[in-house]
XYZ file of C-alpha atoms in Angstrom:
604
model
C -36.955 -18.686 -2.916
C -36.901 -15.292 -5.675
C -38.762 -15.377 -8.938
C -36.304 -16.548 -11.443
C -35.415 -13.741 -13.408
C -36.523 -13.591 -17.282
C -33.426 -13.823 -18.272
C -32.539 -17.135 -15.757
C -35.777 -18.668 -17.381
C -35.180 -18.240 -20.526
C -31.574 -19.636 -20.126
C -33.115 -23.066 -18.519
C -36.748 -23.112 -20.702
C -37.809 -23.248 -24.141
C -40.788 -23.611 -24.565
C -42.162 -26.986 -26.417
C -44.376 -27.860 -29.396
C -46.612 -29.597 -27.434
C -47.001 -26.544 -25.242
C -44.897 -26.489 -21.694
C -42.073 -26.126 -20.487
C -39.026 -28.092 -21.938
C -36.035 -28.253 -19.635
C -32.803 -27.418 -21.895
C -30.269 -28.283 -19.037
C -31.396 -31.650 -18.300
C -34.060 -34.151 -17.270
C -35.417 -35.020 -13.331
C -33.923 -37.333 -11.311
C -34.757 -41.470 -10.318
C -37.561 -40.793 -7.451
C -36.641 -41.044 -4.191
C -38.700 -40.924 -0.614
C -38.338 -37.192 -0.307
C -38.701 -34.083 -2.338
C -36.024 -33.913 -5.334
C -34.332 -30.896 -3.013
C -31.885 -30.191 -6.747
C -34.412 -29.239 -8.818
C -34.052 -25.804 -9.720
C -37.346 -24.564 -10.470
C -39.883 -26.270 -8.099
C -40.691 -25.071 -4.737
C -40.055 -27.840 -2.118
C -41.251 -29.579 1.441
C -38.320 -29.873 3.861
C -37.071 -33.585 4.674
C -39.398 -34.698 7.627
C -39.216 -37.983 8.856
C -42.301 -40.430 7.599
C -44.665 -42.888 9.601
C -44.127 -41.028 13.008
C -47.833 -39.545 13.102
C -51.024 -42.292 13.960
C -53.755 -41.909 10.853
C -56.426 -39.901 11.482
C -59.533 -41.410 12.067
C -62.261 -38.952 10.249
C -65.658 -38.566 12.914
C -68.772 -39.669 11.090
C -71.477 -37.911 11.279
C -75.406 -40.174 10.352
C -77.876 -37.205 10.346
C -80.628 -35.923 8.037
C -79.454 -32.324 8.968
C -76.480 -31.492 9.322
C -75.074 -27.999 9.944
C -71.324 -27.209 8.304
C -69.497 -24.127 8.571
C -66.517 -23.307 6.339
C -63.873 -21.564 9.100
C -60.357 -20.815 8.913
C -58.509 -22.610 11.224
C -54.929 -23.807 12.387
C -53.249 -27.714 11.561
C -50.283 -29.032 11.797
C -49.448 -31.611 9.432
C -46.551 -33.782 10.520
C -45.258 -34.129 14.277
C -42.340 -31.722 13.571
C -44.593 -28.722 11.886
C -46.502 -26.344 13.832
C -49.576 -25.372 12.715
C -50.266 -23.242 10.168
C -53.533 -22.122 8.186
C -56.069 -24.067 7.018
C -59.430 -24.501 5.817
C -61.969 -26.916 7.379
C -65.904 -27.845 7.308
C -67.463 -27.929 10.590
C -65.748 -27.965 14.162
C -62.208 -30.016 12.477
C -59.104 -28.229 11.742
C -58.565 -29.427 8.473
C -61.146 -31.385 5.860
C -64.698 -32.113 7.120
C -66.248 -35.260 8.852
C -67.521 -38.080 7.110
C -71.569 -37.340 6.125
C -73.227 -40.957 6.466
C -76.549 -40.706 4.209
C -79.305 -43.423 3.899
C -81.007 -44.215 0.766
C -84.520 -42.129 0.608
C -83.564 -40.028 3.505
C -83.222 -36.671 2.398
C -79.666 -35.018 3.700
C -80.257 -31.104 4.356
C -76.866 -29.599 5.046
C -77.081 -26.111 6.569
C -73.939 -24.143 5.251
C -72.319 -20.898 6.528
C -69.248 -19.379 5.118
C -67.296 -17.967 8.293
C -64.157 -17.849 6.497
C -62.130 -14.913 8.243
C -59.038 -15.543 6.282
C -57.905 -17.803 3.411
C -54.440 -19.423 3.690
C -53.297 -18.956 0.137
C -54.951 -15.196 -0.252
C -52.104 -13.807 -2.159
C -52.385 -16.661 -4.482
C -55.899 -15.390 -5.510
C -55.316 -14.638 -9.713
C -57.589 -11.730 -10.113
C -57.441 -11.970 -13.703
C -59.916 -14.944 -13.645
C -63.500 -14.820 -14.001
C -64.022 -11.407 -12.625
C -62.703 -11.978 -9.615
C -61.293 -8.449 -7.457
C -59.155 -7.820 -4.521
C -62.295 -8.235 -1.984
C -62.479 -11.754 -3.107
C -58.886 -12.134 -1.244
C -60.712 -11.214 2.036
C -64.934 -11.627 0.818
C -64.134 -15.495 0.247
C -66.570 -16.764 -2.033
C -67.487 -20.635 -1.796
C -69.945 -23.264 -3.114
C -70.587 -26.926 -2.076
C -70.669 -29.486 -4.598
C -71.628 -32.990 -3.988
C -69.243 -35.169 -6.282
C -70.767 -37.832 -7.355
C -74.327 -37.083 -6.293
C -77.981 -36.951 -7.950
C -78.966 -33.691 -7.267
C -81.769 -30.879 -8.252
C -79.615 -28.040 -10.031
C -80.769 -25.695 -7.088
C -78.221 -27.977 -4.825
C -75.603 -28.777 -7.297
C -72.737 -26.176 -6.224
C -72.829 -24.621 -9.772
C -69.360 -22.408 -9.628
C -71.569 -19.515 -9.641
C -73.731 -19.691 -7.227
C -71.520 -18.659 -4.138
C -71.649 -17.703 -0.268
C -68.942 -15.222 0.998
C -68.867 -15.002 4.716
C -71.645 -13.738 6.615
C -73.983 -16.189 3.815
C -74.535 -19.673 3.843
C -77.062 -21.796 2.452
C -79.473 -24.898 2.297
C -78.565 -27.861 0.287
C -80.460 -30.851 0.078
C -79.166 -34.007 -1.612
C -82.376 -36.772 -2.228
C -80.128 -39.854 -1.681
C -82.169 -42.052 -3.997
C -79.346 -43.774 -5.907
C -77.191 -46.768 -4.428
C -74.838 -47.162 -1.682
C -71.710 -45.443 -2.518
C -69.163 -43.531 -1.707
C -69.145 -39.988 -2.525
C -67.006 -36.671 -1.374
C -68.504 -33.264 -0.717
C -66.206 -30.228 -2.062
C -65.960 -26.640 -2.629
C -66.777 -25.345 -6.519
C -66.604 -21.806 -6.728
C -65.664 -20.203 -9.596
C -62.027 -19.713 -10.236
C -60.609 -20.627 -6.668
C -62.203 -24.334 -6.092
C -57.920 -25.578 -6.524
C -57.392 -22.585 -3.861
C -60.411 -23.553 -1.251
C -59.833 -27.608 -1.963
C -56.175 -27.289 -1.295
C -56.952 -25.582 1.533
C -58.506 -28.174 3.423
C -62.464 -27.500 2.189
C -63.096 -31.377 1.291
C -64.883 -34.392 3.154
C -66.436 -37.445 2.205
C -70.185 -38.506 1.996
C -71.387 -42.202 1.674
C -74.291 -43.570 1.408
C -75.796 -46.698 2.511
C -79.347 -48.822 1.403
C -80.790 -52.047 2.450
C -77.732 -54.102 0.960
C -74.627 -52.256 1.725
C -75.891 -50.894 5.497
C -72.213 -50.517 7.722
C -74.081 -52.505 10.014
C -72.642 -56.145 11.393
C -74.224 -58.800 9.519
C -75.097 -56.584 6.593
C -76.175 -58.504 3.535
C -73.059 -58.377 1.899
C -70.983 -59.701 4.230
C -68.779 -56.777 4.201
C -66.901 -55.346 7.189
C -67.902 -52.431 9.159
C -66.895 -50.327 12.052
C -63.413 -50.276 13.064
C -62.634 -52.227 9.939
C -63.790 -49.765 7.851
C -60.785 -46.960 7.010
C -61.905 -43.706 5.466
C -58.607 -42.854 3.116
C -58.435 -39.464 1.728
C -55.342 -38.839 0.059
C -53.764 -35.646 -1.077
C -50.407 -34.550 -2.044
C -48.987 -31.108 -0.542
C -46.199 -29.249 -0.605
C -45.448 -27.846 2.937
C -42.999 -25.008 4.317
C -40.359 -25.352 6.972
C -42.979 -23.297 8.947
C -45.992 -25.343 8.785
C -47.799 -23.744 6.064
C -49.016 -25.067 2.803
C -47.752 -24.015 -0.261
C -50.065 -23.739 -3.675
C -47.369 -22.812 -5.615
C -44.571 -25.764 -7.066
C -42.422 -23.089 -9.373
C -40.761 -19.749 -8.982
C -41.592 -19.505 -12.904
C -44.891 -18.532 -12.649
C -45.381 -15.171 -9.519
C -47.409 -15.279 -7.073
C -50.748 -14.315 -7.856
C -50.831 -16.067 -11.045
C -52.356 -19.055 -12.353
C -49.582 -22.052 -12.381
C -51.951 -24.578 -14.243
C -51.128 -27.304 -11.393
C -48.604 -28.447 -8.535
C -47.135 -32.190 -8.419
C -46.953 -32.320 -4.483
C -43.895 -33.811 -2.804
C -45.301 -35.087 0.622
C -48.391 -37.667 0.202
C -50.534 -36.816 3.028
C -53.496 -39.369 4.246
C -56.344 -37.393 6.291
C -54.663 -34.863 6.817
C -51.308 -35.977 7.825
C -48.533 -36.590 5.994
C -47.355 -40.344 6.005
C -48.747 -41.356 8.009
C -49.317 -45.354 10.186
C -52.364 -47.006 10.543
C -52.405 -49.871 13.289
C -54.598 -53.162 12.071
C -55.693 -56.501 13.025
C -54.776 -59.316 11.363
C -57.701 -59.450 9.091
C -60.151 -58.126 6.632
C -60.404 -54.452 6.099
C -62.544 -52.691 3.875
C -61.090 -49.225 2.329
C -62.564 -46.336 0.933
C -59.430 -44.203 -1.333
C -60.487 -41.001 -2.593
C -57.916 -39.102 -4.589
C -58.564 -35.369 -3.423
C -55.727 -34.020 -5.203
C -55.637 -30.661 -7.093
C -53.230 -32.310 -9.887
C -51.777 -35.692 -10.081
C -52.836 -39.471 -10.929
C -51.681 -42.138 -9.075
C -51.032 -46.016 -9.735
C -51.589 -47.337 -6.313
C -50.351 -50.421 -4.853
C -49.009 -51.904 -1.777
C -44.818 -52.352 -1.187
C -45.463 -56.134 -0.786
C -46.898 -56.605 -3.513
C -49.935 -58.434 -2.221
C -53.150 -58.486 -4.275
C -56.989 -57.115 -2.627
C -60.346 -56.616 -3.949
C -61.805 -53.781 -6.024
C -65.921 -54.018 -4.524
C -66.692 -50.563 -5.655
C -66.420 -47.064 -7.562
C -67.777 -43.955 -8.207
C -71.376 -45.614 -8.797
C -71.911 -48.179 -6.658
C -70.636 -51.750 -6.015
C -68.990 -54.098 -8.902
C -71.182 -57.423 -9.804
C -68.239 -58.915 -8.242
C -65.031 -58.490 -6.369
C -62.364 -57.863 -8.832
C -58.726 -59.107 -7.765
C -55.650 -57.073 -8.465
C -52.524 -55.784 -7.072
C -52.870 -52.301 -7.977
C -55.925 -49.602 -9.212
C -55.426 -46.207 -10.719
C -56.632 -43.260 -9.054
C -57.335 -40.073 -10.589
C -58.217 -36.820 -8.765
C -62.086 -37.500 -8.270
C -62.683 -40.914 -8.969
C -62.949 -43.428 -5.690
C -62.378 -46.517 -4.960
C -63.751 -48.805 -2.514
C -61.744 -52.018 -1.254
C -61.442 -55.069 0.764
C -57.450 -55.672 1.874
C -56.579 -58.744 3.928
C -54.229 -57.869 6.594
C -54.380 -61.952 7.633
C -51.678 -63.259 6.454
C -48.584 -61.379 7.572
C -46.906 -61.511 10.954
C -47.647 -59.299 14.070
C -45.632 -56.142 13.679
C -45.027 -56.350 10.217
C -45.698 -53.200 7.845
C -46.765 -52.861 4.104
C -47.020 -49.460 2.571
C -49.270 -47.601 0.188
C -47.374 -46.804 -2.567
C -47.124 -44.728 -5.804
C -45.494 -45.586 -9.044
C -47.189 -43.215 -11.579
C -44.735 -40.825 -12.936
C -45.058 -37.224 -12.817
C -47.152 -35.697 -16.043
C -45.087 -34.748 -18.959
C -45.220 -31.346 -18.858
C -44.639 -31.171 -15.092
C -41.662 -33.949 -15.098
C -40.377 -30.960 -17.706
C -39.437 -28.732 -14.988
C -37.980 -31.234 -12.732
C -41.157 -32.997 -11.096
C -41.211 -36.627 -10.012
C -43.266 -39.000 -8.846
C -44.590 -38.545 -5.146
C -43.760 -42.470 -4.298
C -45.580 -43.190 -0.823
C -48.934 -42.216 1.139
C -48.878 -44.342 4.282
C -47.765 -47.460 6.476
C -49.873 -50.555 7.899
C -48.563 -51.865 10.515
C -50.127 -54.994 11.421
C -50.772 -56.341 15.273
C -51.644 -58.992 17.300
C -54.926 -59.210 17.138
C -57.798 -60.945 14.430
C -59.750 -58.412 12.922
C -62.944 -59.444 10.663
C -62.636 -63.070 9.620
C -65.566 -63.222 7.638
C -65.983 -64.994 4.409
C -65.370 -62.243 1.059
C -68.083 -62.283 -0.930
C -68.338 -63.976 -4.327
C -70.718 -61.399 -6.007
C -71.587 -58.032 -4.566
C -74.795 -57.991 -7.138
C -77.455 -60.437 -8.608
C -77.516 -62.824 -5.430
C -80.139 -62.804 -2.909
C -80.148 -59.890 -0.382
C -77.912 -58.098 -3.357
C -78.735 -55.217 -5.421
C -79.658 -55.757 -9.357
C -76.638 -56.487 -11.525
C -75.057 -53.646 -13.303
C -75.842 -55.264 -16.621
C -74.661 -54.818 -20.047
C -73.531 -51.415 -21.960
C -76.312 -50.185 -23.583
C -76.444 -49.350 -26.964
C -76.226 -45.193 -27.652
C -78.821 -43.669 -29.649
C -75.990 -40.280 -29.847
C -72.708 -39.589 -30.431
C -71.205 -36.890 -29.123
C -67.599 -35.976 -29.738
C -65.745 -33.256 -27.541
C -62.546 -32.478 -26.424
C -59.783 -31.268 -24.053
C -56.924 -28.904 -25.678
C -53.672 -26.723 -24.512
C -54.543 -23.269 -26.804
C -51.232 -21.631 -24.899
C -48.424 -22.867 -22.824
C -49.309 -24.421 -19.074
C -47.199 -22.139 -16.630
C -45.993 -19.398 -18.593
C -49.422 -16.849 -18.562
C -50.961 -16.149 -20.721
C -52.535 -19.348 -20.287
C -55.338 -21.721 -20.729
C -56.714 -24.742 -20.670
C -59.970 -25.332 -22.430
C -63.007 -27.779 -23.551
C -63.854 -27.647 -27.024
C -62.004 -25.232 -27.311
C -64.307 -22.697 -25.286
C -64.072 -20.484 -21.949
C -66.524 -20.931 -19.298
C -68.443 -18.128 -19.929
C -69.477 -19.368 -23.862
C -73.257 -20.095 -24.587
C -72.293 -23.171 -27.066
C -72.609 -26.262 -25.179
C -74.007 -29.858 -25.094
C -77.091 -30.017 -24.948
C -78.655 -33.820 -24.198
C -82.060 -34.602 -24.060
C -83.559 -36.499 -21.557
C -84.531 -39.754 -21.586
C -81.798 -40.619 -24.266
C -78.589 -42.844 -24.472
C -75.235 -41.073 -25.660
C -71.853 -42.025 -26.326
C -69.124 -38.845 -25.717
C -65.981 -39.455 -27.643
C -63.348 -37.263 -25.281
C -61.066 -36.507 -27.417
C -57.379 -35.472 -25.891
C -54.920 -33.453 -27.893
C -52.563 -32.723 -25.253
C -49.515 -34.647 -24.027
C -51.329 -34.986 -20.071
C -53.538 -36.845 -19.046
C -56.931 -35.230 -18.038
C -59.633 -36.920 -15.545
C -63.241 -35.687 -16.967
C -65.994 -35.294 -14.314
C -69.725 -34.638 -15.365
C -72.521 -33.589 -12.855
C -75.251 -35.325 -12.219
C -75.043 -38.176 -14.480
C -72.968 -41.774 -14.543
C -71.853 -43.272 -17.450
C -70.046 -46.598 -18.575
C -66.614 -46.717 -19.591
C -66.192 -48.466 -23.519
C -62.913 -48.165 -23.859
C -60.027 -46.098 -24.688
C -57.667 -45.561 -28.271
C -54.821 -43.914 -28.776
C -54.719 -40.792 -32.188
C -52.475 -39.425 -33.974
C -52.526 -35.934 -33.016
C -50.398 -34.420 -35.558
C -52.345 -35.685 -38.556
C -56.021 -35.112 -36.206
C -55.277 -31.614 -35.943
C -53.427 -30.648 -39.601
C -56.729 -32.298 -41.286
C -59.328 -30.457 -38.818
C -57.050 -27.497 -37.328
C -58.123 -25.931 -34.233
C -59.126 -22.779 -34.164
C -58.567 -19.132 -32.199
C -59.831 -19.887 -28.875
C -63.580 -19.245 -28.500
C -64.686 -20.825 -32.090
C -65.549 -24.569 -30.644
C -63.489 -27.354 -31.762
C -64.661 -31.244 -31.558
C -62.369 -32.841 -33.911
C -63.905 -36.895 -35.107
C -60.785 -38.968 -33.972
C -62.535 -41.883 -35.468
C -59.833 -41.546 -38.787
C -56.602 -40.996 -36.733
C -56.683 -44.165 -34.051
C -53.486 -45.851 -34.445
C -54.372 -49.257 -31.784
C -57.440 -51.512 -31.565
C -59.806 -50.621 -28.714
C -58.929 -50.887 -25.555
C -61.303 -52.132 -23.235
C -61.478 -50.216 -19.594
C -59.611 -51.046 -16.696
C -61.491 -54.388 -14.325
C -61.691 -51.485 -11.536
C -63.900 -49.698 -13.953
C -66.391 -51.747 -15.261
C -69.147 -50.539 -13.133
C -70.675 -47.362 -12.770
C -68.640 -44.051 -13.165
C -69.078 -40.189 -12.629
C -65.292 -39.639 -13.519
C -62.819 -41.201 -16.117
C -59.362 -40.879 -16.860
C -58.560 -39.331 -20.499
C -55.124 -40.567 -21.398
C -52.972 -37.619 -23.523
C -53.423 -38.323 -27.446
C -55.988 -40.610 -27.055
C -59.723 -40.633 -27.540
C -61.921 -42.165 -24.351
C -65.418 -43.290 -25.199
C -68.268 -43.060 -22.202
C -71.937 -44.011 -22.691
C -73.991 -41.495 -20.792
C -77.947 -42.267 -19.788
C -79.256 -38.765 -19.742
C -82.459 -39.651 -17.009
C -85.538 -38.141 -17.051
C -87.254 -35.569 -14.642
C -89.744 -38.090 -14.073
C -87.341 -40.509 -13.399
C -84.545 -37.755 -11.226
C -87.973 -36.990 -9.374
C -87.051 -33.270 -10.013
C -86.508 -31.233 -13.350
C -82.931 -31.093 -14.006
C -83.191 -28.515 -16.246
C -85.050 -26.256 -13.795
C -83.619 -22.784 -13.356
C -82.582 -21.684 -10.044
C -81.496 -18.374 -7.937
C -77.961 -17.276 -7.848
C -78.341 -16.165 -4.388
C -78.048 -17.435 -1.506
C -78.698 -16.697 2.252
C -77.122 -14.237 4.470
C -77.183 -15.328 8.040
C -75.055 -12.538 9.805
C -76.637 -9.424 10.334
C -73.341 -7.486 10.687
C -72.565 -8.167 7.270
C -72.706 -5.562 4.276
C -71.577 -4.666 1.122
C -69.922 -7.493 -0.644
C -70.374 -9.807 2.400
C -74.373 -9.321 2.269
C -75.011 -10.646 -0.960
C -74.937 -13.844 -2.620
C -75.150 -13.419 -6.345
C -72.470 -14.430 -8.238
C -70.122 -11.488 -9.645
C -69.404 -14.183 -12.677
C -72.647 -13.356 -14.292
C -71.844 -14.924 -17.788
C -74.701 -17.132 -17.655
C -77.027 -15.516 -15.305
C -80.652 -15.861 -16.589
C -83.294 -12.675 -16.009
C -83.469 -12.099 -12.487
C -79.610 -13.320 -11.294
C -80.936 -17.277 -11.677
C -78.984 -19.959 -13.252
C -79.585 -23.057 -15.510
C -77.481 -26.455 -15.967
C -74.680 -28.645 -14.621
C -71.324 -28.255 -15.340
C -68.543 -30.848 -17.058
C -64.628 -30.425 -16.405
C -61.951 -31.738 -15.602
C -60.902 -32.515 -11.771
C -57.739 -31.372 -12.221
C -58.651 -27.952 -9.925
C -56.247 -25.872 -11.746
C -57.737 -26.668 -15.352
C -61.001 -26.735 -13.939
C -60.591 -23.231 -12.770
C -59.204 -21.429 -15.925
C -60.850 -22.611 -18.033
C -61.502 -26.167 -18.587
C -65.068 -26.214 -17.685
C -68.409 -25.870 -19.506
C -72.256 -25.546 -18.306
C -74.882 -28.109 -19.972
C -78.155 -28.575 -19.914
C -80.540 -31.916 -20.114
C -83.572 -30.781 -22.379
C -86.846 -32.642 -22.850
């Protein structure tokens, strides 16, 4: 599809006051099970038959030392699509293996960048953060363990990059409770491209309670009855290649702001089918999408039990028929197929509409991810645990939300129009190179009021820490901005939303009541979380320690730009090429890349 001319573009859209493209010639359509080929301002996947591919079972690696290379591969997403270029970790063609870790046993990831070609080399936006033409071939990467309580040197700082011929050994202490984490690329300004291409994988932490073994103290399903599900959205082309672009409005090679996929991908296959026994399954669901939030449910309306989230297990299972999951969030559920007849089917579906600004150019919800087909065999029949914490052979209870000692206001804003260059998203109305960062003190409890002054929801992720959700309140954004105007980009803006709330505090969703590391911040609202920033003694490492931006060279034939790992984006480099601190950011990967990410430090 050719780029629309400026005249054609202006005939079809006008800029709305909320910042975004507002259609003048009509809205979207009712969502269907395939891409909307009639939407003129969107790229589309071809029509594909659903449920013809078997759900891939992701291999698990249980070792204290794991060697993982980032490589260029070819991968087929569907039976009727030829293999197309992708990226992967390890020896896979897409995504990475599931790394199984044990509490108290350090995991060393011997990471190497062996990328030869990037599927989206033409999509690199060289106007962002010092990216240049050489980055299209000397692809920068950085690995982050999302949810990990990790020393700063091993957290995957976006400026601590590895290029082809370089590597780094990441050391994860694994001192936290059992939980579902994931590892993914985190390189400055190209995270959306690297993760979408395939650089992501699950990381399961076990402990003495949640052992993953038959007869575990919690009585949870294991083995073949524990499914790992990496959910994504994509746009694919008829030749099998992936498309990171969603609209011809933005020229190739320019930052777009985010793309709603029109096909659901699970473990690397479009709309797969899983054969399940008639029994209880434990499913770990990860929203590894670049953009969309999903409201997930089963097509027959059956209920399931939420047993855990990002920070570990719930106090007790929570029964529900839906769960809302944003990019970066994980949920741990129990699903019982025992009441279904043999050969019956049930689909995992989504009812969340496309985000408002994406909907304005015709995007609709992506309605389905996969199908389960029930077999004749009886599966796991153990009783569902009534509690998960506080009992014999169980971890301690989560406990009440602590009282904060400090209240901190932060903001999410959109200083210019998404998708129409030049455009940008921001935290606190600042860009990543700002030195005006948050500096909470170690050993203190803070309440963060995250003020979302945009018309779209944003998932906010804090590195290093876990937090509790107090709740959300809608606000009168126009009145707030009139009383507390947002200045030009670069002038810190952290408005007090309290005088402008228009409803009582809505507490967390039932599946949000434990420890979290990522939270959905609804549009035109304030989301309140309570965070504890642990001390160096509690962590076993100094969270404010400096660390080198440089990485190791492993390829003796590498030279020039390929032979060093020092950041090309050195705004925060300390003397000697060192870095300091963690980051917090929107986990819509396009927003994170430009520029909804800031550093923060936990100081003594």
